[in-house]
mmCIF file of C-alpha atoms in Angstrom:
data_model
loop_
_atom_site.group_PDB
_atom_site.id
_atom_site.type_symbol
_atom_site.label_atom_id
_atom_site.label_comp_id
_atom_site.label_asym_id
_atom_site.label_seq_id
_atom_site.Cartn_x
_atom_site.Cartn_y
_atom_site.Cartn_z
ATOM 1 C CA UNK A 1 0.000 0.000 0.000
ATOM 2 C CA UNK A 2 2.978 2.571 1.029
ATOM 3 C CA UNK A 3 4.362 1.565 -2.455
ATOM 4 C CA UNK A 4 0.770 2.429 -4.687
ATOM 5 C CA UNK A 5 0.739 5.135 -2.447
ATOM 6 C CA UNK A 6 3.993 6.797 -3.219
ATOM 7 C CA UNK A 7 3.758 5.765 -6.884
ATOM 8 C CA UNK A 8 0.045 7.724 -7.290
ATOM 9 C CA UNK A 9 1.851 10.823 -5.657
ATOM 10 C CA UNK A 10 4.697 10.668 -8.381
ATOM 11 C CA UNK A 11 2.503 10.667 -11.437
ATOM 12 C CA UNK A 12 1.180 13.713 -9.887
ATOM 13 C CA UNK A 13 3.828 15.849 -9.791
ATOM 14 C CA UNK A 14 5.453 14.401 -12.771
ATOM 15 C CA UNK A 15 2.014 16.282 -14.503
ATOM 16 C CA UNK A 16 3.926 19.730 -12.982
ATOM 17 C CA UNK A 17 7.447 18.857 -13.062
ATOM 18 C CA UNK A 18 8.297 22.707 -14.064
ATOM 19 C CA UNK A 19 6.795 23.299 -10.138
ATOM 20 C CA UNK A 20 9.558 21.038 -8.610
ATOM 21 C CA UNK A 21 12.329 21.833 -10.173
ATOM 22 C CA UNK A 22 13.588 24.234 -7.632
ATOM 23 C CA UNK A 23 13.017 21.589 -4.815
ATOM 24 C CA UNK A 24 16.261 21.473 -2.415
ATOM 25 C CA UNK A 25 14.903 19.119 0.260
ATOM 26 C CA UNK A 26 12.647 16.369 0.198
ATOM 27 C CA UNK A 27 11.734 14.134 2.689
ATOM 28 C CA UNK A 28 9.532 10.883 2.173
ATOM 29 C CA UNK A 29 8.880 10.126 5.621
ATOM 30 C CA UNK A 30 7.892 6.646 5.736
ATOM 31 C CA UNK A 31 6.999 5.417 1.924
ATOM 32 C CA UNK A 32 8.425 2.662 0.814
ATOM 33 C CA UNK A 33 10.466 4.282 -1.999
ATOM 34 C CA UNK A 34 11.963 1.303 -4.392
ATOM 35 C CA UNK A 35 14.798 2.147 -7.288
ATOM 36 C CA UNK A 36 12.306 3.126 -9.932
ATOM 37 C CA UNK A 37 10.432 5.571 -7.546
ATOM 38 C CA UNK A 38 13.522 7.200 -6.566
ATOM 39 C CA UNK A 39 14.749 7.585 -10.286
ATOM 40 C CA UNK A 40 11.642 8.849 -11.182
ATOM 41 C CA UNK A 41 11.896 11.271 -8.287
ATOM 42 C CA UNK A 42 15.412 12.030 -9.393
ATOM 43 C CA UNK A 43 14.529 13.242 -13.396
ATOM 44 C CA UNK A 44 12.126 15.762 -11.415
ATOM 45 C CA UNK A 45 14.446 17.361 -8.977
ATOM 46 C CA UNK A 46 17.689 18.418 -10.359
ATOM 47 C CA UNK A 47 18.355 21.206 -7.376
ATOM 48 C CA UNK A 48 18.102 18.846 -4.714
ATOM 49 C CA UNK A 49 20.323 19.366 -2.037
ATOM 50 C CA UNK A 50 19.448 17.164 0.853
ATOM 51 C CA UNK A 51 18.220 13.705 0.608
ATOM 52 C CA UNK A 52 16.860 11.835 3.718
ATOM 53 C CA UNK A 53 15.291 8.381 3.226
ATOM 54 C CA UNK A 54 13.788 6.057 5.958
ATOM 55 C CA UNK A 55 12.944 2.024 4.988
ATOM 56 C CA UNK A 56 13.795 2.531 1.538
ATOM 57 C CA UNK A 57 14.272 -1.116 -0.416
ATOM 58 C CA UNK A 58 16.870 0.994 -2.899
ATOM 59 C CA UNK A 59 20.309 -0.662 -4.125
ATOM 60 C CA UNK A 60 23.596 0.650 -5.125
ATOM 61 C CA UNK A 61 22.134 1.257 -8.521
ATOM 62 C CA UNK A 62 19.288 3.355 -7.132
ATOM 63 C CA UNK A 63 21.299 5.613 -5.811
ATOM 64 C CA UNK A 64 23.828 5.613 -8.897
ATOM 65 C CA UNK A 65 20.771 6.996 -10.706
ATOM 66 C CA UNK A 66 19.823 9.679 -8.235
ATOM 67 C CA UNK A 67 23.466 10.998 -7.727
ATOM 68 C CA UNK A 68 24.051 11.284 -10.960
ATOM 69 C CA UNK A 69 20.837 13.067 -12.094
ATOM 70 C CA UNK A 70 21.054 15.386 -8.405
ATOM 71 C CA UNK A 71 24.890 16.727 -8.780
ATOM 72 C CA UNK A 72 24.095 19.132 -6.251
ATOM 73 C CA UNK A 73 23.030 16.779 -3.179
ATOM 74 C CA UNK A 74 25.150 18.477 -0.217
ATOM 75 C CA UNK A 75 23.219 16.183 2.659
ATOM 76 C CA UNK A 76 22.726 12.285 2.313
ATOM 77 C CA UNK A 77 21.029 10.693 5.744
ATOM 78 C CA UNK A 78 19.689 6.829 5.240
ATOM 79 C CA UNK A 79 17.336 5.791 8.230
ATOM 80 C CA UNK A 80 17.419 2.014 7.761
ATOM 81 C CA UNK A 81 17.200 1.635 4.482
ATOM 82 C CA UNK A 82 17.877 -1.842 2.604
ATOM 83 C CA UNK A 83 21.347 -0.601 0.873
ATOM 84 C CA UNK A 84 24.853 -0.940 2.596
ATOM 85 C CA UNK A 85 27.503 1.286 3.520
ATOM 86 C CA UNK A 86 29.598 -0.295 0.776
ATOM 87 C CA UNK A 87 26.663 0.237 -1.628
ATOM 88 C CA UNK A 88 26.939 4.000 -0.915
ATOM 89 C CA UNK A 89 30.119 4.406 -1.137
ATOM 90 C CA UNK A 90 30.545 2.102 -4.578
ATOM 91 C CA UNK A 91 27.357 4.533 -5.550
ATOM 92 C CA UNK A 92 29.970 7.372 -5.790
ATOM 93 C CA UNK A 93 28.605 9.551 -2.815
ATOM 94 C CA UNK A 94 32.226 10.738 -2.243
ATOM 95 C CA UNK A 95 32.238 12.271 -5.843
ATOM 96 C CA UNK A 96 29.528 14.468 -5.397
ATOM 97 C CA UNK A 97 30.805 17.917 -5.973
ATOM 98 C CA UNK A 98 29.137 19.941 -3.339
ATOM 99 C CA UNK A 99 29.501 17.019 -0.734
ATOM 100 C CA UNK A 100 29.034 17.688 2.986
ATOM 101 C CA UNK A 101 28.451 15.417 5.102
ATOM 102 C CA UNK A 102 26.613 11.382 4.978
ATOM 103 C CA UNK A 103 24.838 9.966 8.071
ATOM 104 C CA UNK A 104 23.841 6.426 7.564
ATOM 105 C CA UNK A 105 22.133 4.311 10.656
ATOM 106 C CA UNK A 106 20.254 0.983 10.817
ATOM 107 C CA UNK A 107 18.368 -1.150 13.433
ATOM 108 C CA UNK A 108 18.103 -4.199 14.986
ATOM 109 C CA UNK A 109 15.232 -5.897 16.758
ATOM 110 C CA UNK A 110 15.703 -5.119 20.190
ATOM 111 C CA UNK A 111 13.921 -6.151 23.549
ATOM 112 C CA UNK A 112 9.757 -5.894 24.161
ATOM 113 C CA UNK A 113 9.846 -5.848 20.278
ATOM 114 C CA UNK A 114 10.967 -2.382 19.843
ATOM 115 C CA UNK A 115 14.157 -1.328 17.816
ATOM 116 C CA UNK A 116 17.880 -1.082 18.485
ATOM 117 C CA UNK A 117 20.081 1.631 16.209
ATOM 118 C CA UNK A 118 23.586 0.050 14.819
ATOM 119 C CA UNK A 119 26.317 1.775 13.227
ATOM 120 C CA UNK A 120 27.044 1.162 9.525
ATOM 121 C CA UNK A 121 29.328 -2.068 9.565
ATOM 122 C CA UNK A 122 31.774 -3.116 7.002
ATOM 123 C CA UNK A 123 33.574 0.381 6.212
ATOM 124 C CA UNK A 124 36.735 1.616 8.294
ATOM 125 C CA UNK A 125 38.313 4.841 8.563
ATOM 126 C CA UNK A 126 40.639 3.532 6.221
ATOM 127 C CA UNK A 127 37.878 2.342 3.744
ATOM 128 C CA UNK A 128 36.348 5.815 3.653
ATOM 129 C CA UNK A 129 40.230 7.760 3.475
ATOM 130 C CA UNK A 130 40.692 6.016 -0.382
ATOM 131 C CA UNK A 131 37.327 6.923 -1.232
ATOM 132 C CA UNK A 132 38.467 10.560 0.072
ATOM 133 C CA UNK A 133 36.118 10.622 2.990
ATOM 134 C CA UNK A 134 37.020 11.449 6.824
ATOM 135 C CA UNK A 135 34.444 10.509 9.266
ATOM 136 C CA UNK A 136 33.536 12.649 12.401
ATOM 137 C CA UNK A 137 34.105 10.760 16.057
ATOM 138 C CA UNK A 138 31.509 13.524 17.010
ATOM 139 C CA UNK A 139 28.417 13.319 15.085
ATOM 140 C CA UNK A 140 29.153 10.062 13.227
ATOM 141 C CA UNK A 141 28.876 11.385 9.449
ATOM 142 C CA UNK A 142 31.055 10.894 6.834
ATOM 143 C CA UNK A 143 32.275 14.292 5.456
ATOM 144 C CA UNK A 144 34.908 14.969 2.588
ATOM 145 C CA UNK A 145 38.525 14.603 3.383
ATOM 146 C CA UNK A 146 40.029 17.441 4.982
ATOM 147 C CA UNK A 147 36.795 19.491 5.074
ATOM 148 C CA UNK A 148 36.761 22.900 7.436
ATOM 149 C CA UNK A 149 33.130 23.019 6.707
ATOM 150 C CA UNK A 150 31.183 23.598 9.682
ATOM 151 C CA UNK A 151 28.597 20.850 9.268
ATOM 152 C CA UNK A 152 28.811 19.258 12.117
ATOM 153 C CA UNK A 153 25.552 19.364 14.254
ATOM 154 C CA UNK A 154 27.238 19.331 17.811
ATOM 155 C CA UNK A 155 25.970 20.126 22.144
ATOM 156 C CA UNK A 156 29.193 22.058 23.360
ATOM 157 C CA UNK A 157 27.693 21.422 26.921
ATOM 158 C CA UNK A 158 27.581 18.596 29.276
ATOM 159 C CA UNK A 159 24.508 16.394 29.614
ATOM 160 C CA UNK A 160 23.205 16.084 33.630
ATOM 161 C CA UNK A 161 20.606 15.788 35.665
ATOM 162 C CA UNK A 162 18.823 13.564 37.436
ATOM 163 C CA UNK A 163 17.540 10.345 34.650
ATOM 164 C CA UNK A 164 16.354 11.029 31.353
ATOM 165 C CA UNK A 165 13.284 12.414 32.600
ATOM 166 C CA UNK A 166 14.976 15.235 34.232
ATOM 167 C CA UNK A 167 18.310 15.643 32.876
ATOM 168 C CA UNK A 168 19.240 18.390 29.755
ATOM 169 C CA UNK A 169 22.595 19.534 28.122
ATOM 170 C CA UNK A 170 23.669 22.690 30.026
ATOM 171 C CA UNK A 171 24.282 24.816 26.838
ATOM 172 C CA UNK A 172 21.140 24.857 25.387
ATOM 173 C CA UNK A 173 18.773 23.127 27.611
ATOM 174 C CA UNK A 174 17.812 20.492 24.645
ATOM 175 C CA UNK A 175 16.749 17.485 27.188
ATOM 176 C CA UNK A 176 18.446 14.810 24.350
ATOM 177 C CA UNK A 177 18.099 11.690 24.511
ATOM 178 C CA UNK A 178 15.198 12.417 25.498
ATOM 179 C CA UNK A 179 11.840 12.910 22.715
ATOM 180 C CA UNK A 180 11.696 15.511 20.717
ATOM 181 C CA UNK A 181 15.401 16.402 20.259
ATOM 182 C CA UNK A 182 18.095 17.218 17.908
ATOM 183 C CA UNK A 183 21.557 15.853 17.931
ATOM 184 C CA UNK A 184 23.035 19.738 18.543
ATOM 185 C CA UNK A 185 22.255 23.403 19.249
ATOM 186 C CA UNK A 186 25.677 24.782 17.044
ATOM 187 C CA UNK A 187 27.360 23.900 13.997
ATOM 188 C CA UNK A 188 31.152 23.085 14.474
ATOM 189 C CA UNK A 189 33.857 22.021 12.187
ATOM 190 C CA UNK A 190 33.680 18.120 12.218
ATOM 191 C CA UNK A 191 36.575 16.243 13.755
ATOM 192 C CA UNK A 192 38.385 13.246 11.795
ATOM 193 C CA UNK A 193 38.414 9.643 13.466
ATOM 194 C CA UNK A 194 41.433 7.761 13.631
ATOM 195 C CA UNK A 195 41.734 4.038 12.804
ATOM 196 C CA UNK A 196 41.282 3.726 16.386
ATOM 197 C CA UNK A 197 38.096 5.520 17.396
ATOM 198 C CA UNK A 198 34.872 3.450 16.905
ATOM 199 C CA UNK A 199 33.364 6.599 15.113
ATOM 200 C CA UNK A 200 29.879 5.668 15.547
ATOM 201 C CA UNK A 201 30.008 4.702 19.075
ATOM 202 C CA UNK A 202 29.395 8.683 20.465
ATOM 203 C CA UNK A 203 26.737 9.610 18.584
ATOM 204 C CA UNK A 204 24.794 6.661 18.829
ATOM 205 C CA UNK A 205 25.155 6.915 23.027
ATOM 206 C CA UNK A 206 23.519 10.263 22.236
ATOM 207 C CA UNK A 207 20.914 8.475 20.577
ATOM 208 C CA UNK A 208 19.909 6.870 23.525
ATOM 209 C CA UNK A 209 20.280 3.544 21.880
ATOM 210 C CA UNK A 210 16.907 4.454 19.360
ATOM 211 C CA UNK A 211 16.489 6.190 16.268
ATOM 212 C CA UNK A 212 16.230 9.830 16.848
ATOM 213 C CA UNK A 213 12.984 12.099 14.950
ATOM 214 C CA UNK A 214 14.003 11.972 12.064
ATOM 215 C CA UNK A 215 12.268 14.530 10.121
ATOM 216 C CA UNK A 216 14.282 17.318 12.454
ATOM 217 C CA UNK A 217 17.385 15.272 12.525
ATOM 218 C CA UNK A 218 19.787 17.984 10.516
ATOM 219 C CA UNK A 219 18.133 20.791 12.409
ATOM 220 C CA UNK A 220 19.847 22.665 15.398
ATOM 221 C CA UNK A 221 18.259 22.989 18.474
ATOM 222 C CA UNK A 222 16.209 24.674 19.878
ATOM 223 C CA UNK A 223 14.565 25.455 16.268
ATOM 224 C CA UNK A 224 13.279 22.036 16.767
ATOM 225 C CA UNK A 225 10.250 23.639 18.735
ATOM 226 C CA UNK A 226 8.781 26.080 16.068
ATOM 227 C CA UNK A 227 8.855 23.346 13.579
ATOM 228 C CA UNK A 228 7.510 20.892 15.599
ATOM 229 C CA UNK A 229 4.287 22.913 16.729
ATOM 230 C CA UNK A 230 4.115 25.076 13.301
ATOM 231 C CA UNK A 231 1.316 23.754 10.770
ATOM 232 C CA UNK A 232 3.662 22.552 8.618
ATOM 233 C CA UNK A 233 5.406 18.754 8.831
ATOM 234 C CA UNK A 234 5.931 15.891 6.501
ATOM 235 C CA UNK A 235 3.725 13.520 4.998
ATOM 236 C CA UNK A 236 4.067 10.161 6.400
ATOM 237 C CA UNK A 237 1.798 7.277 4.756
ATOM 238 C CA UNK A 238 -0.530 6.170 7.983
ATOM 239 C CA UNK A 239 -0.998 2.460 6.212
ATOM 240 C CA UNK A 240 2.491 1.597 6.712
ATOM 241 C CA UNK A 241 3.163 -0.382 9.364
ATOM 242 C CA UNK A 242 6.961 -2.032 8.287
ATOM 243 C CA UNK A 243 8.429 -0.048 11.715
ATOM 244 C CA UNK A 244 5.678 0.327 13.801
ATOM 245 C CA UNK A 245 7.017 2.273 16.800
ATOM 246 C CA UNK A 246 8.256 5.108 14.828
ATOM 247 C CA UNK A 247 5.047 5.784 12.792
#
């Protein structure tokens, strides 16, 4: 049903394509977006800047097709989608020319049927340094080799308190892990991992050991708050019910 539904939404706007064509961000919440959808998304958005997929069944070659038809994707973030690290990388991610930063997390099934997140498995530091990728030991995203870009979605301040249900990060008040949150409240220059750091491991202790909200996952606190209680938000399909708890 996801699938139909995301497929009847396509052959609507490919009816206006002149009206997307200036599209930087898009966001397709929970559909289940296959390689033919997001090709046929691709051919329709040629500014896009920042892609964020969650559950996607996509392949290597799925993403081949968007990157080369969306040469100006700055942002890549994959919520659990069915590709692997690998995939991205061999998709040539790393040669796209206004490159900032990739964030790529999965899950596993955890306890009392709810979800763990994992780290992307398979690709070192030194993997990622001969595709000419660093990745950050702060935030966990892979970012272009020697980059001073400040891209890096960061909490200067120290997280205390009392348990999660009174505890908050001392520089901005953002009460991460706890729900809604953002992984930062600044942007800082990202800091390069070393064959020794387990990159992944901080940020995913931020986490909280679950998948963060998504939608607002690129956004600094505390501009989380506007957006979430603003009319505006994203379209998720109701009738999906692949991952449950997060719908």
């Amino acid at each position: 049903k996801s699938r139909r539904a995301l497929q009847s939404m396509i052959e609507r706007m490919s009816m206006s394509k002149l009206h997307f064509a200036a599209v930087e961000e898009i966001h397709l919440a929970n559909h289940e977006v296959d390689d033919m959808a997001l090709a046929s998304l691709a051919t329709m958005l040629p500014s896009l800047r920042t892609l964020t997929l969650f559950g996607a069944s996509i392949s290597q070659k799925g993403l081949e097709l968007v990157f080369s038809e969306c040469r100006n994707i700055s942002r890549v973030f994959l919520f659990c989608c069915a590709v692997d690290p690998m995939g991205v990388l061999s998709a040539g991610v790393a040669r796209l020319e206004s490159l900032e930063k990739v964030f790529i997390v999965d899950t596993h099934p955890g306890k009392q049927q709810s979800y763990d997140v994992r780290p992307p498995s398979g690709v070192s530091v030194e993997v990622l340094e001969k595709h000419g990728l660093s990745a950050c030991s702060e935030c966990g995203c892979w970012f272009p080799l020697g980059s001073s870009a400040k891209t890096c979605l960061v909490h200067p301040g120290t997280y205390k308190g009392y348990g999660a249900s009174c505890s908050s990060y001392d520089c901005c008040s953002s009460a991460e892990p706890g729900y809604p949150s953002s992984p930062g409240c600044v942007w800082e220059t990202h800091k390069a991992a070393t064959s020794a750091d387990n990159y992944i491991d901080r940020p995913l202790r931020r986490l909280g050991g679950r998948l963060p909200l998504i939608e607002f996952y690129d956004v600094p606190f505390p501009n989380v708050k506007p957006l979430l209680w603003g009319k505006g938000f994203w379209l998720r399909d109701p009738r999906d019910t692949r991952f449950a708890d997060f719908n």
